[in-house]
Short mmCIF file of C-alpha atoms in Angstrom, two decimals:
data_model
loop_
_atom_site.label_atom_id
_atom_site.label_comp_id
_atom_site.label_asym_id
_atom_site.label_seq_id
_atom_site.Cartn_x
_atom_site.Cartn_y
_atom_site.Cartn_z
CA MET A 201 -3.72 -34.09 -22.09
CA SER A 202 -0.85 -36.67 -22.99
CA ALA A 203 -1.54 -39.51 -25.17
CA SER A 204 -1.04 -42.21 -21.91
CA THR A 205 -3.59 -40.39 -20.00
CA SER A 206 -6.24 -40.42 -23.02
CA VAL A 207 -5.31 -44.58 -22.77
CA LEU A 208 -5.36 -44.71 -19.47
CA GLU A 209 -8.52 -43.00 -19.07
CA TYR A 210 -9.99 -44.88 -22.19
CA THR A 211 -8.72 -47.97 -20.66
CA GLN A 212 -10.53 -47.58 -16.85
CA HIS A 213 -13.73 -46.27 -19.21
CA ARG A 214 -13.68 -49.59 -20.08
CA ARG A 215 -13.41 -51.44 -17.48
CA VAL A 216 -16.12 -49.47 -15.35
CA ARG A 217 -18.94 -50.37 -18.53
CA LEU A 218 -17.83 -54.12 -18.54
CA ALA A 219 -18.24 -54.28 -15.11
CA GLY A 220 -21.54 -51.97 -14.99
CA LEU A 221 -22.70 -54.44 -17.96
CA ALA A 222 -21.83 -57.63 -16.36
CA VAL A 223 -23.93 -56.37 -13.39
CA ALA A 224 -27.05 -55.16 -15.38
CA VAL A 225 -27.13 -58.99 -17.67
CA LEU A 226 -27.25 -60.64 -14.18
CA ALA A 227 -29.47 -58.36 -12.41
CA VAL A 228 -32.07 -57.94 -15.79
CA LEU A 229 -31.62 -62.03 -15.54
CA GLY A 230 -32.45 -62.20 -12.35
CA ALA A 231 -35.21 -59.64 -12.63
CA VAL A 232 -36.60 -61.84 -15.29
CA ALA A 233 -36.72 -65.16 -13.02
CA THR A 234 -38.24 -63.17 -10.15
CA VAL A 235 -40.93 -62.24 -12.23
CA VAL A 236 -41.44 -65.21 -14.64
CA PHE A 237 -41.00 -67.66 -11.92
CA ASP A 238 -42.27 -65.50 -8.85
CA VAL A 239 -38.61 -66.84 -6.47
CA PRO A 240 -37.30 -64.21 -5.00
CA LEU A 241 -33.76 -62.66 -5.96
CA ASP A 242 -32.09 -63.83 -2.43
CA ARG A 243 -33.43 -67.45 -3.08
CA ILE A 244 -30.98 -67.33 -6.50
CA PHE A 245 -27.79 -64.67 -5.91
CA THR A 246 -26.99 -66.74 -3.14
CA PRO A 247 -23.66 -67.43 -1.75
CA GLY A 248 -23.42 -70.95 -2.90
CA TYR A 249 -24.06 -69.09 -6.50
CA VAL A 250 -21.76 -66.95 -6.04
CA ALA A 251 -18.73 -69.55 -5.42
CA ARG A 252 -19.73 -72.18 -7.71
CA SER A 253 -19.89 -68.96 -10.21
CA MET A 254 -16.59 -68.37 -9.29
CA GLU A 255 -15.63 -71.49 -10.08
CA LEU A 256 -17.19 -72.30 -13.57
CA ALA A 257 -15.18 -68.81 -14.63
CA ALA A 258 -12.11 -69.71 -13.36
CA PRO A 259 -11.39 -72.08 -16.25
CA ILE A 260 -12.81 -69.82 -19.03
CA THR A 261 -10.47 -67.17 -17.43
CA LEU A 262 -7.25 -69.20 -17.31
CA ALA A 263 -7.95 -69.67 -20.99
CA ALA A 264 -8.90 -66.24 -21.81
CA ILE A 265 -5.73 -65.22 -20.12
CA GLY A 266 -3.76 -67.60 -22.49
CA GLY A 267 -5.31 -66.79 -26.03
CA LEU A 268 -5.08 -62.92 -25.55
CA TYR A 269 -1.62 -63.52 -25.01
CA ALA A 270 -0.56 -65.23 -27.88
CA GLU A 271 -3.01 -62.98 -29.83
CA LYS A 272 -1.57 -59.73 -28.42
CA SER A 273 2.15 -61.31 -29.52
CA GLY A 274 0.75 -61.81 -33.02
CA VAL A 275 -0.40 -64.93 -32.86
CA PHE A 276 -4.17 -66.26 -32.77
CA ASN A 277 -4.48 -69.25 -30.96
CA ILE A 278 -7.96 -70.47 -31.85
CA GLY A 279 -6.93 -74.21 -30.29
CA LEU A 280 -8.13 -73.06 -26.92
CA GLU A 281 -10.47 -75.53 -27.09
CA GLY A 282 -8.36 -78.11 -28.09
CA PHE A 283 -5.31 -77.23 -25.43
CA MET A 284 -8.34 -77.26 -22.71
CA ILE A 285 -9.50 -80.57 -23.78
CA PHE A 286 -6.10 -82.20 -22.91
CA GLY A 287 -5.55 -80.68 -20.90
CA ALA A 288 -8.58 -82.13 -18.88
CA PHE A 289 -8.12 -85.32 -20.04
CA PHE A 290 -4.08 -84.92 -18.92
CA ALA A 291 -5.22 -84.04 -15.35
CA ALA A 292 -7.45 -86.91 -15.07
CA ALA A 293 -5.12 -89.20 -16.37
CA ALA A 294 -2.21 -88.19 -14.32
CA THR A 295 -4.33 -88.35 -11.35
CA TYR A 296 -5.26 -91.64 -12.28
CA PHE A 297 -1.66 -93.32 -12.80
CA VAL A 298 -0.44 -91.79 -9.18
CA GLY A 299 -3.20 -92.76 -7.11
CA THR A 300 -6.59 -91.86 -6.46
CA GLY A 301 -6.18 -91.18 -2.57
CA GLY A 302 -5.88 -87.73 -2.55
CA ALA A 303 -6.05 -83.90 -2.99
CA VAL A 304 -2.43 -84.58 -3.20
CA HIS A 305 -2.69 -86.69 -6.73
CA ALA A 306 -4.88 -84.45 -7.27
CA TRP A 307 -2.40 -81.34 -7.51
CA ILE A 308 0.19 -83.87 -8.94
CA GLY A 309 -2.21 -83.94 -11.78
CA ILE A 310 -2.85 -81.09 -12.74
CA GLY A 311 1.18 -79.96 -12.79
CA MET A 312 1.37 -83.02 -14.62
CA SER A 313 -1.63 -81.93 -17.10
CA VAL A 314 0.05 -78.03 -17.41
CA LEU A 315 3.84 -79.57 -18.30
CA LEU A 316 2.08 -82.10 -20.55
CA THR A 317 -0.22 -79.44 -22.71
CA THR A 318 2.87 -76.65 -21.87
CA MET A 319 5.00 -79.65 -24.57
CA LEU A 320 2.09 -80.15 -27.57
CA THR A 321 1.80 -76.07 -27.33
CA VAL A 322 5.71 -76.18 -28.56
CA LEU A 323 5.14 -77.98 -31.58
CA PHE A 324 1.72 -76.17 -31.72
CA ALA A 325 3.60 -73.28 -31.81
CA VAL A 326 6.73 -74.44 -34.20
CA LEU A 327 3.83 -75.13 -36.79
CA LEU A 328 3.04 -71.77 -36.66
CA ILE A 329 5.99 -69.51 -36.38
CA ARG A 330 8.55 -71.27 -38.24
CA TYR A 331 6.38 -73.51 -40.49
CA LYS A 332 3.99 -70.80 -41.20
CA ALA A 333 1.14 -73.22 -40.83
CA ASP A 334 -2.49 -71.40 -41.05
CA GLN A 335 -3.49 -69.83 -37.91
CA ILE A 336 -6.69 -70.85 -38.05
CA VAL A 337 -6.28 -74.38 -39.89
CA ALA A 338 -3.75 -75.76 -37.45
CA GLY A 339 -6.04 -74.37 -34.18
CA LEU A 340 -9.01 -76.36 -35.30
CA GLY A 341 -6.93 -79.66 -35.90
CA VAL A 342 -5.85 -78.84 -32.48
CA TRP A 343 -9.32 -78.60 -31.80
CA PHE A 344 -10.52 -81.87 -33.93
CA ILE A 345 -7.56 -84.02 -32.73
CA GLY A 346 -8.43 -82.97 -28.64
CA LEU A 347 -11.91 -84.48 -29.73
CA GLY A 348 -11.44 -87.61 -31.54
CA LEU A 349 -7.53 -88.79 -29.50
CA VAL A 350 -8.75 -87.78 -26.36
CA PRO A 351 -11.64 -89.83 -25.49
CA PHE A 352 -9.91 -93.09 -28.03
CA THR A 353 -7.48 -92.62 -25.22
CA ALA A 354 -9.82 -93.11 -22.64
CA ALA A 355 -11.29 -95.87 -23.89
CA ILE A 356 -8.44 -97.49 -23.49
CA ILE A 357 -7.30 -96.41 -20.42
CA TRP A 358 -10.48 -96.60 -18.27
CA GLY A 359 -12.97 -99.05 -20.89
CA SER A 360 -15.06 -96.48 -21.24
CA ARG A 361 -15.22 -92.30 -22.82
CA ASN A 362 -15.60 -91.36 -19.10
CA SER A 363 -12.45 -92.09 -16.29
CA PRO A 364 -13.80 -93.31 -12.73
CA ARG A 365 -14.18 -90.68 -10.06
CA MET A 366 -10.68 -88.76 -8.97
CA PRO A 367 -10.04 -87.01 -5.99
CA GLY A 368 -10.57 -83.24 -5.77
CA VAL A 369 -7.92 -80.35 -4.56
CA GLY A 370 -11.14 -79.02 -1.93
CA ARG A 371 -11.64 -75.89 -0.38
CA VAL A 372 -10.16 -73.48 2.31
CA THR A 373 -11.75 -73.10 4.64
CA VAL A 374 -10.87 -69.60 7.08
CA PRO A 375 -12.21 -70.86 10.96
CA GLY A 376 -14.02 -67.71 12.01
CA ALA A 377 -14.05 -65.76 8.82
CA SER A 378 -16.05 -68.29 7.03
CA GLU A 379 -19.07 -67.48 9.27
CA ILE A 380 -19.61 -63.85 7.91
CA PRO A 381 -22.70 -63.61 6.60
CA TYR A 382 -22.95 -63.60 2.80
CA LEU A 383 -19.02 -63.23 2.14
CA GLY A 384 -17.95 -65.70 4.17
CA ARG A 385 -19.34 -68.38 2.25
CA ILE A 386 -17.49 -66.91 -1.05
CA VAL A 387 -14.23 -65.41 0.31
CA PHE A 388 -13.55 -67.84 3.15
CA ASP A 389 -14.45 -70.82 1.66
CA GLN A 390 -13.35 -70.91 -1.64
CA SER A 391 -11.26 -73.75 -3.94
CA PRO A 392 -7.72 -72.47 -3.99
CA LEU A 393 -7.65 -73.08 -7.49
CA VAL A 394 -10.49 -69.69 -7.90
CA TRP A 395 -7.65 -68.07 -5.85
CA LEU A 396 -4.81 -69.51 -8.05
CA THR A 397 -6.92 -68.07 -11.24
CA ILE A 398 -7.25 -65.14 -9.15
CA LEU A 399 -3.38 -64.44 -8.67
CA ILE A 400 -3.19 -65.19 -12.49
CA VAL A 401 -5.16 -62.84 -13.49
CA ILE A 402 -3.47 -60.28 -10.61
CA GLY A 403 0.06 -61.50 -12.11
CA SER A 404 -0.88 -61.38 -16.28
CA TRP A 405 -2.06 -57.72 -15.94
CA VAL A 406 1.13 -56.71 -13.88
CA PHE A 407 3.26 -58.39 -16.52
CA LEU A 408 1.47 -57.08 -19.41
CA TYR A 409 1.33 -53.75 -18.64
CA ARG A 410 4.41 -52.87 -15.95
CA THR A 411 7.13 -54.67 -17.05
CA ARG A 412 9.50 -54.63 -20.03
CA TYR A 413 8.52 -57.57 -21.40
CA GLY A 414 4.72 -57.26 -21.80
CA TYR A 415 5.50 -54.21 -23.82
CA TRP A 416 7.36 -56.28 -25.98
CA ILE A 417 4.23 -58.43 -26.08
CA GLN A 418 2.14 -56.01 -27.16
CA ALA A 419 5.38 -54.64 -29.39
CA ALA A 420 5.21 -57.87 -31.34
CA GLY A 421 1.49 -58.00 -32.38
CA ASP A 422 1.15 -54.36 -33.06
CA ASN A 423 4.05 -53.28 -34.50
CA PRO A 424 6.95 -56.53 -34.70
CA GLU A 425 8.88 -54.38 -37.23
CA ALA A 426 10.11 -51.05 -34.28
CA LEU A 427 10.55 -54.40 -31.94
CA ASP A 428 13.11 -56.03 -34.41
CA THR A 429 14.86 -52.23 -35.16
CA ALA A 430 15.13 -52.36 -31.32
CA GLY A 431 17.09 -55.91 -31.16
CA ILE A 432 14.42 -58.25 -29.78
CA ASP A 433 13.59 -61.18 -31.65
CA VAL A 434 9.82 -60.91 -32.64
CA ASN A 435 10.02 -64.76 -32.59
CA ARG A 436 11.38 -65.47 -29.28
CA VAL A 437 8.47 -62.91 -28.07
CA ARG A 438 5.95 -64.72 -29.88
CA TYR A 439 7.34 -68.14 -29.31
CA ALA A 440 6.59 -67.38 -25.21
CA ALA A 441 3.72 -66.20 -25.90
CA VAL A 442 2.02 -69.25 -27.64
CA ILE A 443 3.44 -71.30 -25.56
CA PHE A 444 1.91 -69.43 -22.07
CA SER A 445 -1.47 -69.18 -23.92
CA GLY A 446 -1.25 -73.39 -24.23
CA ALA A 447 -0.04 -73.83 -20.54
CA MET A 448 -3.12 -71.65 -19.61
CA ALA A 449 -5.17 -73.24 -21.37
CA GLY A 450 -3.86 -76.64 -20.21
CA LEU A 451 -4.11 -75.78 -16.34
CA GLY A 452 -7.89 -74.35 -17.37
CA GLY A 453 -8.68 -77.78 -18.24
CA ALA A 454 -6.69 -79.38 -15.24
CA VAL A 455 -9.46 -76.71 -12.85
CA LEU A 456 -12.43 -77.69 -14.70
CA LEU A 457 -11.29 -81.57 -13.92
CA ALA A 458 -10.54 -80.85 -10.53
CA HIS A 459 -13.82 -78.81 -9.89
CA SER A 460 -15.78 -81.91 -12.15
CA SER A 461 -13.59 -84.76 -10.32
CA SER A 462 -14.04 -86.92 -13.35
CA PHE A 463 -13.69 -86.54 -17.00
CA VAL A 464 -16.16 -86.67 -19.43
CA GLY A 465 -15.42 -87.62 -23.03
CA THR A 466 -18.01 -87.80 -24.85
CA GLY A 467 -20.56 -85.21 -27.07
CA GLN A 468 -18.01 -82.47 -27.44
CA THR A 469 -16.47 -83.42 -23.98
CA MET A 470 -16.98 -81.86 -20.55
CA VAL A 471 -15.32 -78.88 -21.84
CA ASP A 472 -18.66 -78.07 -24.52
CA GLY A 473 -17.32 -74.82 -25.88
CA ARG A 474 -15.78 -73.16 -22.28
CA GLY A 475 -12.14 -73.08 -24.96
CA TRP A 476 -14.25 -70.98 -27.70
CA LEU A 477 -16.18 -69.12 -24.92
CA GLY A 478 -12.16 -68.30 -23.71
CA ILE A 479 -11.91 -66.16 -26.81
CA VAL A 480 -14.99 -64.33 -26.60
CA ALA A 481 -13.71 -63.11 -22.89
CA TYR A 482 -10.72 -61.62 -24.38
CA LEU A 483 -12.19 -60.00 -27.14
CA PHE A 484 -14.86 -58.76 -24.83
CA GLY A 485 -12.33 -57.63 -21.72
CA ASN A 486 -10.42 -55.66 -24.38
CA TYR A 487 -7.59 -57.92 -24.25
CA ASN A 488 -7.38 -56.72 -20.90
CA PRO A 489 -6.49 -59.68 -18.39
CA VAL A 490 -9.13 -58.25 -15.58
CA GLY A 491 -11.32 -57.86 -18.69
CA ALA A 492 -11.21 -61.13 -19.83
CA ALA A 493 -11.72 -62.56 -15.99
CA ALA A 494 -14.83 -59.85 -15.43
CA ALA A 495 -16.62 -61.87 -19.05
CA ALA A 496 -15.83 -65.01 -17.74
CA LEU A 497 -17.08 -64.72 -14.08
CA LEU A 498 -20.69 -63.32 -16.14
CA PHE A 499 -20.48 -65.94 -18.30
CA GLY A 500 -19.71 -68.50 -15.25
CA GLY A 501 -22.82 -66.56 -13.55
CA VAL A 502 -25.46 -66.87 -16.74
CA ASP A 503 -23.86 -71.19 -16.64
CA MET A 504 -24.71 -71.20 -12.82
CA LEU A 505 -27.85 -68.97 -13.20
CA GLN A 506 -29.61 -71.66 -15.47
CA GLY A 507 -28.84 -74.86 -12.80
CA GLN A 508 -29.91 -72.65 -9.93
CA LEU A 509 -33.07 -72.04 -11.41
CA GLN A 510 -33.33 -75.94 -11.87
CA THR A 511 -32.83 -76.39 -8.14
CA LEU A 512 -35.44 -74.62 -7.26
CA ASP A 513 -38.13 -76.79 -9.02
CA ILE A 514 -38.92 -74.19 -11.70
CA ASP A 515 -41.37 -75.02 -14.29
CA ALA A 516 -39.12 -74.29 -17.75
CA SER A 517 -37.53 -76.53 -20.15
CA PRO A 518 -34.14 -77.80 -19.65
CA LYS A 519 -32.65 -77.39 -22.85
CA LEU A 520 -33.62 -73.66 -22.98
CA LEU A 521 -32.37 -72.33 -19.81
CA GLY A 522 -29.71 -74.28 -21.32
CA LEU A 523 -29.21 -71.93 -23.84
CA LEU A 524 -28.93 -68.90 -21.75
CA PRO A 525 -25.19 -68.85 -21.96
CA TYR A 526 -25.13 -68.35 -25.79
CA VAL A 527 -28.18 -66.02 -25.76
CA VAL A 528 -26.08 -63.73 -23.59
CA VAL A 529 -22.31 -63.94 -25.87
CA ILE A 530 -24.78 -62.98 -28.36
CA VAL A 531 -26.34 -60.11 -26.89
CA VAL A 532 -22.93 -59.27 -25.87
CA LEU A 533 -20.75 -59.66 -28.92
CA THR A 534 -23.67 -57.39 -30.15
CA GLY A 535 -24.63 -54.82 -28.04
CA TRP A 536 -20.35 -54.36 -26.67
CA GLY A 537 -19.13 -52.36 -29.94
CA LYS A 538 -15.86 -52.45 -31.24
CA THR A 539 -13.08 -54.37 -30.10
CA ARG A 540 -9.27 -53.02 -31.27
CA VAL A 541 -7.35 -56.30 -32.00
CA PRO A 542 -3.33 -55.99 -32.63
CA SER A 543 -2.11 -54.93 -36.06
CA SER A 544 -0.25 -57.73 -36.98
CA VAL A 545 -2.69 -60.91 -35.98
CA GLY A 546 -2.16 -63.30 -38.13
CA GLU A 547 1.07 -62.21 -40.16
CA PRO A 548 4.16 -64.04 -39.99
CA TYR A 549 7.06 -62.25 -39.44
CA GLU A 550 10.90 -62.73 -40.88
CA SER A 551 13.46 -60.64 -39.34
CA GLU A 552 15.05 -58.35 -42.71
CA GLU A 553 18.81 -59.03 -41.49
#
């Protein structure tokens, strides 16, 4: 058996384990709710619940894909949470200034958000790669700046840390097909941003594992010397991966805003830890875009589960139910096992030439 075949079989085995664990966790939580609160499963796992879980998972998925690309190239972008905060704010501000009349303005806000967040990430990439700043400190700096600067700027623009209501992008409904029992509401009456996220997941997987550029990214994180010997500029590859990671995190923040319709700058802001969950998702998914998306869907489903139980008038503490996503994260990280981290993560590279 060849080495490539063994790696492929191992990867497939990991995907099966990931999918099985995700289903098992949700099933156990649903069974517990059924027994403890006497609620039928069909009232919990409704089509609306699944569709909303996919919406909640989309921002986490986008941040996770960006983060895994950066880390695959050898750079740990711990600033995903901060870039998501900037992305959500830029989307709200851009939508507000171009007008709040409809979905077109929401799409313009999303586009401007990605552009502006990408520009910020360029500065971040230069700081890490050219000036060799500590990646953990710089990433935490982005987060702290986002937590402080964004609410302050929001208060200047709107007189409050929270924005007025913004237009959303709406839903794409396929006539006839949306009436299919159960799947119709999930598949054919869905947010276009969810489908955009799915396309990005598929495209990211193909790019990373089926193109030479994807192999360059992997080599930059695992064996930069060999990549350099082959005549490929390692730092250019890392620049591209880090900039892409910030763009994806910014898009994740913009998607979060589009689904929420208003920016919230109080507390930990509306991002509220989703960037950190993105890091957990790609570690859980073993740096695979599909695995990261599955992990994000698990977290989104658990997050939605506590909301679903509250809508069913379950007599339980909202604070206790709100802890569910974090309990699942701890259980997943404890029981999942080791994840193979790229060998050169966090190590600046200088060509010997």
